[in-house]
Amino acid sequence: MANVTKQKVPTIQAPKGMHDILPGDQELWAKVRKTAKDIADYYNFLRIDTPLLERSDLFERSIGFQTDIVEKQMFTIKTKGKEELVLRPEATAPVARAFIEHSLGQTLGLPLKLYYEGAMFRYEQPQAGRYRQFHQLGFEIISGDDDPILDAQIILVFFRFLEGLKIKDVTVGINSIGCKNCRPGYRRELQAFYRGRRGELCEDCKRRLDTNPLRLLDCKVPGCQPVKENAPIAVDHLCNACRSHFRTLLEYVEELGLPYRLDHRLVRGLDYYTKTVFEISGDGGIALGGGGRYDYLIELLGGKNSPAVGWAAGLDRIVEFMKAKGIAAASRLKPKPSLIYIGELAKKKSLKLVEELRRAGLEITEMLGRESLNAQLRNADKIHSPYALILGQKEVFEESIIVRDMKSGVQETVPLAKLVEVIKKRLK
């Protein structure tokens, strides 16, 4: 008989740019999410969740046709009904859509403080801390005016969030990119400056020169940096209202004692931003998130004029930053005693016993599905169980159980009726 070679079944990996959050990282993620909720509760932000899928025109109208997100980063889905939907690439526009659709300004009042946390999707080249599916946290304040005190508070909230995570030595970079009255003049001067140096620009910058000139200041290509350093700066072209707004904001930031620096090259990649833009960086200049003011977005989407300001941060990047800095989450889980069974009769009894112990308020770990006593004990040792609760056929008949100290190996037999009392006393 001819030998039959068994073919190896190929494994399946996560799609490019998608990643798993494994059990070993879950406590750190839980810490980040809890810190966000605690900050939101203190500063009176209400949670909002928007759909993963939105209509494509929501982002085309709000973010802008000429942005990288709309041009090449959106995951598009066409339904059977010929409707074009996209996996949300960011959440500010969906929050603005929900604000208009549900008349939240009328029902909840202004200023309205909202926050969200969830998955976003952008089709881009994956890199450290940046994925095609990523998790984003955002805080938004939708108000009836553009008072710079709200800009200061939204920056403070971001700063306090990072502080709550024990992330130190952060710096706030701040700039103003003007409003619809003064920005057109700055755009023209920026274009005139760059057109004289077109030959020194990368291909993306050559394209942005005519379509989205402010993004020229956001280019990270090394060859474009010398040109960018000599480019005109936005604050020199602000109208009186924007100049006053920016000056007052800086006064508030100084009053709060926040570490900041003026960053004249700072812009945001989305068209809806006006006036204030900011970015918070950690040690080493690593950007942890940013935001700014978007006074025209809600009106652009069909709502009433409602100036707003907010920020967003990629949680994947923040978690990676914390791990790199050795910032660990304090374990929320105390080691639990492990219930171990020997034989079929004890196995049948153990499932019910787990529920009886739960109702009695005793937290335990069970080893269901493992038949070997040694294997169960090894597992109990791996999870640092302080005690092993060993149930065999003899113990079932006698309605007792063996309690073994996993450190000393000393064990005793106790009645099942007294197990909860004995274990709780030992765990104190």
C-alpha atoms as one frame of an Amber mdcrd trajectory, in Angstrom:
protein
   0.000   0.000   0.000   1.336   3.407  -0.969   2.146   5.835   1.817  -0.368
   8.657   2.035   1.193  11.950   3.022  -1.121  13.942   5.217  -1.228  17.543
   4.085  -0.842  20.207   6.715  -3.938  22.342   7.110  -2.957  26.001   6.607
  -3.534  28.303   9.545  -5.618  31.457   9.297  -4.311  34.720  10.674  -6.058
  37.987  11.432  -6.405  40.301   8.410  -3.596  42.783   7.824  -3.861  45.713
  10.179  -6.277  43.955  12.552  -5.092  42.623  15.886  -6.284  40.620  18.857
  -6.357  42.019  22.377  -5.161  38.989  24.301  -6.043  38.066  27.906  -2.644
  39.270  29.148  -3.423  42.833  28.044  -7.043  42.972  29.165  -6.344  44.416
  32.616  -4.373  47.281  31.070  -7.220  47.957  28.638  -9.701  47.798  31.507
  -7.635  50.364  33.389  -7.659  52.716  30.394 -11.411  52.379  29.942 -12.139
  52.802  33.656  -9.948  55.907  33.825 -11.830  57.355  30.856 -15.181  56.692
  32.528 -14.029  58.152  35.850 -12.852  61.325  34.098 -16.097  61.520  32.127
 -18.179  61.152  35.271 -16.241  63.822  37.147 -16.444  66.396  34.343 -20.076
  65.509  33.527 -19.667  63.929  30.084 -22.452  61.590  28.965 -21.704  58.398
  27.029 -22.852  58.101  23.417 -22.417  55.135  21.059 -22.907  55.514  17.324
 -23.171  52.712  14.711 -20.074  51.112  13.230 -21.621  51.744   9.803 -22.543
  55.210   8.577 -23.529  56.672   5.216 -20.488  57.593   3.173 -21.710  61.123
   2.484 -21.547  61.909   6.199 -17.751  61.800   6.019 -17.471  63.254   2.523
 -19.355  66.361   3.663 -17.745  66.711   7.085 -14.162  65.507   6.758 -13.723
  66.729   3.192 -13.310  65.072  -0.215  -9.627  65.974  -0.401  -8.557  64.396
   2.897  -6.556  61.169   3.053  -9.398  59.483   4.946 -12.042  60.065   2.266
  -9.671  59.658  -0.694  -8.031  56.377   0.280  -8.705  55.194   3.846 -12.420
  54.397   4.112 -13.714  50.824   4.103 -16.766  51.040   1.826 -19.680  48.601
   1.752 -22.407  48.607  -0.900 -25.701  47.108   0.262 -28.134  45.096  -1.847
 -30.247  48.222  -1.970 -27.350  50.099  -3.639 -26.749  52.195  -0.511 -23.100
  53.067   0.108 -22.030  52.672   3.712 -18.619  52.918   5.347 -17.090  51.538
   8.503 -16.667  54.677  10.586 -13.121  56.100  10.264 -13.673  58.568  13.122
 -16.488  59.483  15.493 -16.863  63.271  15.665 -18.978  63.424  12.508 -21.250
  60.556  13.683 -21.680  62.304  17.054 -22.649  65.508  15.208 -25.092  63.510
  13.064 -26.668  61.965  16.176 -26.840  65.387  17.849 -28.880  66.722  14.904
 -30.980  63.613  14.285 -32.142  63.242  17.889 -32.355  66.985  18.734 -30.009
  66.467  21.662 -29.452  70.183  22.102 -33.144  70.607  22.913 -33.604  67.497
  25.021 -30.342  67.630  26.993 -29.485  71.327  26.777 -26.303  73.204  25.907
 -23.428  73.015  26.446 -23.705  69.275  25.911 -20.753  67.124  26.931 -20.451
  63.719  25.266 -17.835  60.987  25.183 -17.432  57.712  23.314 -15.086  54.751
  23.030 -15.055  52.111  20.323 -13.613  50.643  17.153 -12.786  52.766  14.088
 -11.519  51.636  10.699  -9.038  53.179   8.260  -7.399  51.478   5.321  -3.800
  52.603   5.757  -0.383  51.034   6.084  -0.187  49.490   9.577   2.596  50.716
  11.845   3.435  50.798  15.551   0.345  51.743  17.530  -1.717  52.312  14.370
  -3.973  49.647  12.911  -6.685  49.363  10.279  -9.096  48.543  13.062  -8.236
  50.701  16.045  -9.939  51.778  19.241 -10.586  55.444  19.806 -11.655  57.462
  22.826 -13.150  60.895  22.312 -14.637  63.754  24.326 -16.790  66.466  22.727
 -18.404  69.673  24.015 -21.190  71.053  21.816 -22.148  74.550  22.923 -24.033
  77.620  21.862 -20.906  79.745  21.415 -17.152  79.509  20.864 -16.053  80.510
  24.369 -12.328  79.611  24.704 -12.913  78.429  28.280 -14.412  75.281  26.749
 -11.268  74.777  24.651  -9.250  75.027  27.850 -11.472  72.548  29.654 -11.380
  69.984  26.847  -7.564  70.159  26.853  -7.592  69.809  30.648  -9.814  66.715
  30.438  -7.340  65.059  28.043  -4.443  65.998  30.310  -6.242  64.580  33.387
  -7.024  61.357  31.519  -3.333  60.783  30.765  -2.427  61.801  34.305  -4.879
  59.209  35.610  -3.003  56.572  33.604   0.286  57.629  35.268   1.627  58.910
  31.929   4.110  61.645  32.823   6.101  64.352  31.040   3.426  65.161  28.480
   3.318  68.410  26.519   0.390  70.152  24.860   1.143  71.588  21.430  -1.331
  74.371  20.555  -2.009  76.400  17.426  -4.833  78.389  15.846  -5.698  77.907
  12.175  -8.282  80.681  12.025 -11.886  80.765  10.882 -13.728  81.018   7.563
 -13.049  84.750   7.501  -9.263  84.774   7.915  -8.197  81.317   6.789  -8.724
  81.853   3.020  -6.067  84.570   3.008  -3.631  82.321   4.842  -4.340  79.451
   2.446  -3.511  81.671  -0.523  -0.233  82.812   1.002   0.672  79.228   1.899
  -0.025  78.112  -1.667   2.046  80.948  -3.102   4.979  80.041  -0.846   4.872
  76.320  -1.725   4.371  76.820  -5.446   7.751  78.480  -5.577   9.254  75.296
  -4.079   7.142  72.675  -5.832  10.187  70.774  -7.053  11.284  70.087  -3.462
   7.986  68.476  -2.444   6.926  64.830  -2.218   4.148  63.622  -4.522   1.483
  63.818  -1.795   2.405  67.429  -1.047   2.284  68.346  -4.732  -1.265  67.025
  -4.823  -2.242  68.750  -1.565  -0.872  72.064  -2.803  -3.977  72.635  -4.920
  -6.541  70.625  -2.974  -5.765  70.928   0.755  -2.777  73.260   1.355  -2.983
  73.194   5.179  -2.080  69.500   5.064   1.320  70.521   3.672   2.219  71.457
   7.246   1.316  67.937   8.405   3.731  66.144   6.074   6.225  63.827   7.787
   8.420  63.105   4.722  12.012  64.144   5.630  12.611  65.941   2.331   9.671
  68.276   2.921  10.764  69.390   6.408  13.188  72.194   5.379  10.466  73.740
   3.222   7.895  73.462   5.988  10.149  75.181   8.517  10.158  78.371   6.463
   6.454  78.357   5.565   4.146  81.203   6.668   2.457  80.654  10.025  -1.275
  80.853  10.635  -1.259  83.053  13.757   0.226  85.906  11.724  -2.914  85.919
   9.583  -5.659  85.645  12.217  -8.553  88.093  12.221  -9.164  90.107  15.390
 -11.786  87.676  16.702  -9.550  84.616  16.231  -6.533  86.414  17.677  -8.536
  87.381  20.782  -9.890  83.825  21.085  -6.411  82.310  20.895  -4.899  84.773
  23.363  -7.665  84.100  25.902  -7.267  80.346  25.503  -3.553  80.581  26.273
  -4.340  82.639  29.368  -6.657  79.886  30.603  -4.060  77.191  29.889  -1.429
  79.154  31.794  -3.861  79.648  34.679  -4.310  75.864  34.826  -0.545  75.379
  34.891  -0.550  72.960  31.958   2.759  72.427  30.134   2.254  73.750  26.607
   4.159  75.065  23.633   3.095  77.023  20.585   3.327  74.771  17.548   2.918
  76.915  14.434   3.132  73.852  12.153   0.328  71.986  13.903  -2.793  71.372
  11.830  -5.409  68.640  11.942  -6.053  66.329   9.009  -9.812  66.957   8.820
 -11.486  69.886   7.077 -13.997  70.666   9.814 -11.457  72.121  12.278 -11.425
  75.871  12.993  -9.490  78.119  15.346  -7.947  75.966  18.098  -6.023  72.808
  17.229  -3.934  70.910  19.755  -1.996  67.696  20.219  -0.672  66.074  23.393
   2.634  64.242  23.125   4.338  61.921  25.545   8.003  61.501  26.364   9.990
  61.247  23.134   7.523  63.373  21.177   5.098  60.484  20.571   1.658  61.887
  19.741  -0.975  60.397  22.056  -3.973  62.218  20.608  -5.318  65.606  19.711
  -8.286  67.667  18.715  -9.586  71.161  18.336 -12.565  73.348  17.627 -15.107
  72.620  14.882 -17.552  75.497  14.876 -19.192  74.887  11.475 -19.560  71.084
  11.407 -23.079  70.765  12.806 -24.367  73.565  10.590 -22.626  71.938   7.604
 -24.545  68.715   8.306 -27.904  70.487   8.377 -28.210  71.443  12.035 -28.377
  74.819  13.749 -25.184  76.795  14.263 -23.607  75.002  17.239 -19.879  75.621
  17.819 -18.069  72.660  19.355 -14.672  71.471  20.523 -13.268  68.015  21.243
 -10.400  65.549  21.148  -9.756  61.921  20.288  -7.005  59.478  21.202  -6.076
  56.084  19.813  -6.214  53.671  22.743  -4.059  51.083  20.976  -1.223  53.601
  20.813  -1.735  54.674  24.425  -1.665  51.060  25.637   1.527  50.385  23.652
   3.056  53.568  25.090   2.176  52.480  28.634   3.701  49.052  28.070   6.874
  50.608  26.657   7.147  52.838  29.741   6.537  49.954  32.120   3.215  51.331
  33.323   1.261  48.306  34.505  -2.309  47.913  35.624  -2.833  46.908  39.227
  -4.412  43.484  39.208  -8.112  43.696  39.951  -8.390  39.953  40.334  -7.481
  38.271  43.590  -6.241  34.668  43.294  -9.143  32.312  43.873  -9.260  28.837
  45.425  -9.481  26.087  42.789 -12.095  23.328  42.863 -10.557  19.999  41.789
 -12.444  16.731  41.295 -11.350  13.084  41.156 -13.591  10.541  39.421 -16.953
  10.603  37.649 -19.116  10.907  40.758 -17.160  13.949  41.992 -17.219  15.389
  38.468 -21.038  15.275  38.413 -21.229  16.805  41.887 -18.672  19.589  41.117
 -20.814  21.451  38.588 -23.617  21.869  41.120 -21.122  22.633  43.898 -19.706
  25.568  41.907 -23.176  27.130  41.816 -23.775  26.502  45.519 -20.490  28.245
  46.356 -21.361  31.155  44.061 -24.691  31.690  45.798 -22.852  31.584  49.142
 -20.543  34.405  47.971 -17.350  32.361  47.595 -15.366  33.017  44.411 -13.522
  29.982  43.094 -11.889  28.700  39.910 -13.021  25.340  38.580 -11.009  22.874
  36.491 -13.884  21.280  34.585 -12.768  19.189  31.645  -9.414  18.182  33.116
  -9.452  14.576  34.312  -5.942  14.246  35.734  -5.417  15.278  39.359  -1.852
  16.394  38.598  -2.991  18.462  35.614  -5.627  20.186  37.729  -3.102  20.926
  40.476  -0.626  22.314  37.934  -3.298  24.630  36.588  -4.177  25.767  40.103
  -0.502  26.537  40.688  -0.239  28.516  37.408  -3.062  30.838  38.384  -1.650
  31.212  41.913  -4.610  29.664  43.716  -3.972  29.867  47.457  -6.005  26.713
  48.128  -7.072  23.617  46.224 -10.505  22.249  47.132 -10.260  18.553  46.276
 -13.443  16.532  45.867 -13.214  12.754  45.409 -15.682   9.858  45.571 -15.050
   9.322  49.299 -15.656  13.016  50.015 -18.918  12.973  48.019 -20.296  10.158
  50.163 -19.090  11.824  53.374 -20.269  15.318  52.242 -16.805  16.692  52.920
 -13.951  18.193  50.897 -10.152  18.363  51.196  -8.659  21.861  51.550  -4.981
  21.915  50.519  -2.702  24.912  51.130  -0.923  25.307  47.790   2.189  26.833
  49.347   2.810  24.494  52.275   1.057  21.381  50.932  -0.724  20.973  54.271
  -4.288  19.763  53.865  -7.315  19.013  55.992 -10.767  17.573  55.439 -13.676
  19.859  56.283 -17.456  19.325  56.045 -19.005  20.850  52.920 -21.454  22.709
  55.140 -18.545  24.629  56.706 -16.437  25.145  53.548 -17.495  28.741  52.893
 -16.830  29.743  56.502 -13.420  28.034  56.559 -12.206  29.479  53.231 -13.409
  33.018  53.894 -11.645  32.957  57.246  -8.402  31.763  55.626  -8.573  34.384
  52.871  -8.816  37.306  55.288
